[in-house]
Tab-separated table of C-alpha atoms and ligand atoms in Angstrom:
chain	number	residue	atom	x	y	z
E	1	MET	CA	-26.891	106.184	-92.637
E	2	THR	CA	-27.486	103.290	-95.056
E	3	GLY	CA	-30.050	101.983	-92.577
E	4	ASP	CA	-32.403	104.789	-93.666
E	5	LEU	CA	-32.439	103.397	-97.192
E	6	PHE	CA	-34.014	100.153	-95.996
E	7	GLU	CA	-36.277	101.531	-93.342
E	8	GLY	CA	-39.876	100.613	-93.999
E	9	LEU	CA	-39.007	97.978	-96.595
E	10	PRO	CA	-40.275	94.480	-95.846
E	11	ASP	CA	-37.647	92.047	-94.570
E	12	LEU	CA	-37.307	89.515	-97.402
E	13	ASN	CA	-35.369	87.049	-95.280
E	14	PRO	CA	-36.870	87.311	-91.782
E	15	ARG	CA	-35.406	85.229	-88.969
E	16	GLN	CA	-38.654	85.068	-87.069
E	17	ILE	CA	-41.689	84.025	-89.070
E	18	HIS	CA	-45.242	84.128	-87.765
E	19	LEU	CA	-46.880	80.917	-89.048
E	20	ALA	CA	-50.246	81.116	-87.329
E	21	ASP	CA	-51.800	82.198	-84.046
E	22	GLY	CA	-49.354	80.803	-81.459
E	23	ALA	CA	-46.887	79.349	-83.991
E	24	VAL	CA	-43.498	80.950	-84.674
E	25	LEU	CA	-40.600	79.742	-86.818
E	26	LEU	CA	-37.161	80.863	-85.565
E	27	ARG	CA	-34.888	80.369	-88.555
E	28	GLY	CA	-31.406	79.198	-87.577
E	29	PHE	CA	-32.106	79.653	-83.854
E	30	ALA	CA	-30.080	76.518	-82.998
E	31	GLY	CA	-27.392	77.123	-85.609
E	32	GLU	CA	-24.736	77.974	-83.047
E	33	VAL	CA	-25.420	75.021	-80.728
E	34	ASP	CA	-25.906	72.372	-83.416
E	35	ARG	CA	-22.856	70.335	-82.407
E	36	VAL	CA	-23.778	70.302	-78.732
E	37	LEU	CA	-27.350	69.311	-79.573
E	38	LEU	CA	-26.155	66.486	-81.820
E	39	CYS	CA	-23.784	65.191	-79.127
E	40	ALA	CA	-26.741	65.113	-76.732
E	41	VAL	CA	-28.840	63.292	-79.341
E	42	GLU	CA	-26.070	60.692	-79.730
E	43	GLU	CA	-25.936	60.211	-75.941
E	44	VAL	CA	-29.654	59.534	-75.799
E	45	ILE	CA	-29.500	57.142	-78.769
E	46	ALA	CA	-26.657	55.216	-77.087
E	47	GLN	CA	-28.980	54.490	-74.131
E	48	ALA	CA	-32.286	54.203	-75.996
E	49	PRO	CA	-31.576	53.181	-79.608
E	50	LEU	CA	-33.632	54.503	-82.528
E	51	ARG	CA	-36.404	52.116	-83.506
E	52	HIS	CA	-39.172	51.954	-86.109
E	53	LEU	CA	-42.505	51.898	-84.307
E	54	VAL	CA	-45.225	49.652	-85.657
E	55	THR	CA	-48.557	51.476	-85.789
E	56	PRO	CA	-51.571	49.969	-84.018
E	57	GLY	CA	-52.747	49.050	-87.530
E	58	GLY	CA	-49.604	46.984	-88.139
E	59	TYR	CA	-47.574	49.345	-90.374
E	60	ARG	CA	-43.866	49.935	-89.747
E	61	MET	CA	-43.187	53.664	-89.635
E	62	SER	CA	-40.571	54.949	-92.095
E	63	VAL	CA	-39.275	57.367	-89.439
E	64	SER	CA	-37.188	55.827	-86.651
E	65	MET	CA	-37.482	57.347	-83.207
E	66	THR	CA	-36.448	57.366	-79.591
E	67	CYS	CA	-37.225	59.465	-76.536
E	68	CYS	CA	-35.850	60.949	-73.366
E	69	GLY	CA	-37.365	62.466	-70.260
E	70	ARG	CA	-40.150	61.323	-67.991
E	71	LEU	CA	-42.205	59.724	-70.751
E	72	GLY	CA	-41.643	58.224	-74.171
E	73	TRP	CA	-43.920	57.698	-77.134
E	74	VAL	CA	-44.677	54.020	-77.706
E	75	SER	CA	-46.995	52.062	-79.952
E	76	ASP	CA	-48.203	48.501	-80.027
E	77	ARG	CA	-51.338	46.539	-80.904
E	78	SER	CA	-53.190	48.231	-78.036
E	79	GLY	CA	-52.551	51.719	-79.459
E	80	TYR	CA	-50.314	54.753	-79.066
E	81	ARG	CA	-49.473	56.147	-75.633
E	82	TYR	CA	-46.882	57.918	-73.526
E	83	ASP	CA	-45.113	55.430	-71.261
E	84	PRO	CA	-42.494	55.940	-68.500
E	85	ILE	CA	-40.755	52.691	-69.540
E	86	ASP	CA	-38.827	52.085	-72.772
E	87	PRO	CA	-40.254	48.764	-73.995
E	88	ALA	CA	-36.934	47.967	-75.716
E	89	SER	CA	-34.974	48.013	-72.428
E	90	GLY	CA	-37.631	47.638	-69.745
E	91	GLN	CA	-35.981	50.681	-68.092
E	92	ALA	CA	-36.859	54.343	-67.685
E	93	TRP	CA	-36.005	56.600	-70.631
E	94	PRO	CA	-32.686	58.536	-70.463
E	95	ALA	CA	-32.752	61.928	-68.721
E	96	ILE	CA	-33.237	65.041	-70.849
E	97	PRO	CA	-29.797	66.560	-71.576
E	98	ALA	CA	-29.453	70.038	-70.029
E	99	VAL	CA	-28.686	71.621	-73.413
E	100	PHE	CA	-32.083	70.438	-74.726
E	101	THR	CA	-33.978	72.010	-71.840
E	102	GLU	CA	-32.090	75.281	-72.122
E	103	MET	CA	-32.513	75.591	-75.899
E	104	ALA	CA	-36.246	74.790	-75.681
E	105	ARG	CA	-36.784	77.300	-72.883
E	106	ASN	CA	-34.970	80.072	-74.758
E	107	ALA	CA	-36.913	79.411	-77.952
E	108	ALA	CA	-40.260	79.330	-76.150
E	109	SER	CA	-39.402	82.588	-74.386
E	110	GLN	CA	-38.482	84.187	-77.727
E	111	ALA	CA	-41.956	83.210	-78.948
E	112	GLY	CA	-43.664	84.652	-75.865
E	113	PHE	CA	-44.046	81.490	-73.761
E	114	GLU	CA	-42.141	82.137	-70.514
E	115	SER	CA	-40.775	79.446	-68.167
E	116	PHE	CA	-41.298	76.499	-70.533
E	117	THR	CA	-39.875	73.361	-68.899
E	118	PRO	CA	-40.233	70.280	-71.100
E	119	ASP	CA	-40.418	66.902	-69.347
E	120	THR	CA	-40.480	64.722	-72.471
E	121	CYS	CA	-38.532	64.777	-75.769
E	122	LEU	CA	-39.163	62.810	-78.939
E	123	ILE	CA	-36.302	62.308	-81.382
E	124	ASN	CA	-37.295	61.475	-84.970
E	125	CYS	CA	-34.766	60.270	-87.544
E	126	TYR	CA	-35.548	60.547	-91.276
E	127	GLU	CA	-33.719	58.937	-94.175
E	128	PRO	CA	-34.422	59.671	-97.853
E	129	GLY	CA	-38.045	58.639	-98.480
E	130	SER	CA	-39.078	58.732	-94.798
E	131	ARG	CA	-42.284	60.655	-94.182
E	132	LEU	CA	-44.693	61.497	-91.397
E	133	SER	CA	-48.320	61.622	-92.405
E	134	LEU	CA	-50.694	64.348	-91.211
E	135	HIS	CA	-51.507	63.988	-87.514
E	136	GLN	CA	-52.299	65.988	-84.383
E	137	ASP	CA	-50.291	65.874	-81.146
E	138	ARG	CA	-52.966	65.639	-78.496
E	139	HIS	CA	-51.789	63.024	-75.996
E	140	GLU	CA	-49.801	65.464	-73.847
E	141	ARG	CA	-51.363	66.187	-70.473
E	142	ASP	CA	-50.381	69.865	-70.547
E	143	VAL	CA	-51.957	71.244	-73.701
E	144	VAL	CA	-51.451	74.871	-72.650
E	145	ALA	CA	-47.676	74.454	-72.879
E	146	PRO	CA	-46.302	74.806	-76.420
E	147	ILE	CA	-44.331	72.150	-78.288
E	148	VAL	CA	-40.863	73.270	-79.398
E	149	SER	CA	-39.123	71.551	-82.330
E	150	VAL	CA	-35.589	71.725	-83.705
E	151	SER	CA	-34.518	70.441	-87.118
E	152	LEU	CA	-31.011	69.134	-87.829
E	153	GLY	CA	-29.431	67.716	-90.979
E	154	LEU	CA	-31.141	67.404	-94.369
E	155	PRO	CA	-33.898	69.921	-95.166
E	156	ALA	CA	-37.518	68.794	-95.108
E	157	VAL	CA	-40.868	70.025	-96.362
E	158	PHE	CA	-43.090	70.583	-93.357
E	159	LEU	CA	-46.825	70.328	-93.977
E	160	PHE	CA	-48.828	72.696	-91.814
E	161	GLY	CA	-52.543	72.027	-92.012
E	162	GLY	CA	-55.563	73.313	-90.176
E	163	MET	CA	-57.890	71.971	-87.533
E	164	HIS	CA	-59.296	69.336	-89.895
E	165	ARG	CA	-57.313	66.590	-91.601
E	166	SER	CA	-58.911	67.625	-94.893
E	167	ASP	CA	-57.638	71.253	-94.681
E	168	ARG	CA	-55.062	71.754	-97.440
E	169	PRO	CA	-51.661	72.119	-95.742
E	170	GLN	CA	-49.217	74.962	-96.321
E	171	HIS	CA	-45.636	73.947	-97.126
E	172	TYR	CA	-42.584	75.260	-95.263
E	173	ARG	CA	-38.984	74.247	-95.780
E	174	LEU	CA	-37.291	73.385	-92.472
E	175	THR	CA	-33.503	73.423	-92.552
E	176	HIS	CA	-30.629	72.654	-90.200
E	177	GLY	CA	-30.870	74.782	-87.055
E	178	ASP	CA	-34.472	75.908	-87.533
E	179	VAL	CA	-36.535	75.950	-84.340
E	180	ALA	CA	-40.304	76.314	-84.174
E	181	VAL	CA	-42.658	76.957	-81.292
E	182	TRP	CA	-46.205	75.624	-81.534
E	183	GLY	CA	-48.590	77.038	-78.961
E	184	GLY	CA	-52.030	78.566	-78.745
E	185	PRO	CA	-54.564	77.361	-81.303
E	186	ALA	CA	-51.755	76.079	-83.580
E	187	ARG	CA	-50.990	73.468	-80.929
E	188	PHE	CA	-53.763	71.301	-82.397
E	189	ALA	CA	-53.174	71.864	-86.090
E	190	PHE	CA	-52.678	68.828	-88.320
E	191	HIS	CA	-49.087	68.585	-89.491
E	192	GLY	CA	-46.614	66.217	-91.127
E	193	ILE	CA	-43.406	65.840	-93.129
E	194	ALA	CA	-43.304	65.139	-96.895
E	195	PRO	CA	-41.074	62.259	-98.073
E	196	LEU	CA	-37.482	63.342	-97.387
E	197	ALA	CA	-35.494	64.179	-100.513
E	198	ASP	CA	-32.068	62.587	-100.820
E	199	GLY	CA	-29.056	64.774	-100.216
E	200	HIS	CA	-25.930	65.117	-98.133
E	201	HIS	CA	-25.528	67.175	-94.994
E	202	PRO	CA	-21.988	67.928	-93.713
E	203	MET	CA	-22.835	66.835	-90.145
E	204	LEU	CA	-25.568	64.241	-90.628
E	205	GLY	CA	-24.959	62.761	-94.070
E	206	ARG	CA	-28.201	61.400	-95.538
E	207	ARG	CA	-30.285	61.966	-92.423
E	208	ARG	CA	-32.584	64.499	-90.842
E	209	ILE	CA	-33.118	64.564	-87.088
E	210	ASN	CA	-36.004	66.383	-85.465
E	211	VAL	CA	-36.298	66.796	-81.722
E	212	THR	CA	-39.558	67.930	-80.107
E	213	PHE	CA	-39.888	69.152	-76.536
E	214	ARG	CA	-43.158	68.716	-74.686
E	215	LYS	CA	-44.863	68.841	-71.332
E	216	ALA	CA	-46.465	65.442	-71.502
E	217	SER	CA	-46.864	64.338	-67.885
L	301	LIG	C1	-47.426	71.649	-85.076
L	301	LIG	N1	-42.533	65.890	-85.818
L	301	LIG	O1	-42.859	64.535	-83.494
L	301	LIG	S1	-41.790	68.949	-86.005
L	301	LIG	C2	-43.882	64.996	-84.029
L	301	LIG	O2	-40.270	67.024	-88.165
L	301	LIG	C3	-43.760	65.713	-85.311
L	301	LIG	O3	-40.341	65.183	-87.056
L	301	LIG	C4	-42.302	66.488	-87.092
L	301	LIG	O4	-44.745	66.105	-85.861
L	301	LIG	C5	-40.871	66.230	-87.460
L	301	LIG	O5	-45.015	64.907	-83.541
L	301	LIG	C6	-42.653	67.916	-87.155
L	301	LIG	C7	-42.831	70.365	-86.000
L	301	LIG	C8	-44.058	70.219	-85.140
L	301	LIG	C9	-44.079	69.462	-83.989
L	301	LIG	C10	-45.210	69.422	-83.199
L	301	LIG	C11	-46.347	70.147	-83.556
L	301	LIG	C12	-45.163	70.926	-85.501
L	301	LIG	C13	-46.319	70.906	-84.724
L	301	LIG	C14	-47.514	70.137	-82.774
L	301	LIG	C15	-48.599	70.893	-83.154
L	301	LIG	C16	-48.569	71.644	-84.312
L	302	LIG	FE1	-46.441	65.963	-84.446
């Protein structure tokens, strides 16, 4: 009967947070599969090592990254693009581990996007001080499909802006196991990650890993 006491009171620690039209944060959604996800990340990194991209403007990014799936995100003097070949190996990117696809599909479904099948994953690795400046993700061919992200390791401050770079971003703390689904109008919001604070995570030490799942091709 204790349930009655709390009925009608706002949930002060919700697991599913509505961020914007089409954007949902699923707190701890990947908490139970974190080890399996990290094993899969390690498998990808063994075949396509993390690297610091150099922006078309000549700056080395503080975040290191790699990819798996049909396409990968590459950058050189000619610009940014999705490419079926890993320039570091001259080979195709590793296949998407089954556990990635399943987790992304379940999260998308939870957020109301049925039958999401990602074909491309980006893996970002942050160390203390690494940051990702405000940007839009608009190079994917399928822009109706959402992007799903999972955070592992050290917590980060996620900056969620509006449709214009100059819109003041809202701040959200993303912690180990948090999954977010970005669809609808939110798909084109400016977003970024504030410089990572130092710390220690039991599984990842001084690192944060973010994996995003997309339909890019
Ligand atoms: C909102 N990654 O890989 S994940 C990226 O934590 C990227 O590494 C960040 O931005 C990271 O492009 C943020 C959350 C995220 C991912 C894609 C989005 C938020 C998004 C696309 C549109 C709007
Ligand atoms: Fe992004």
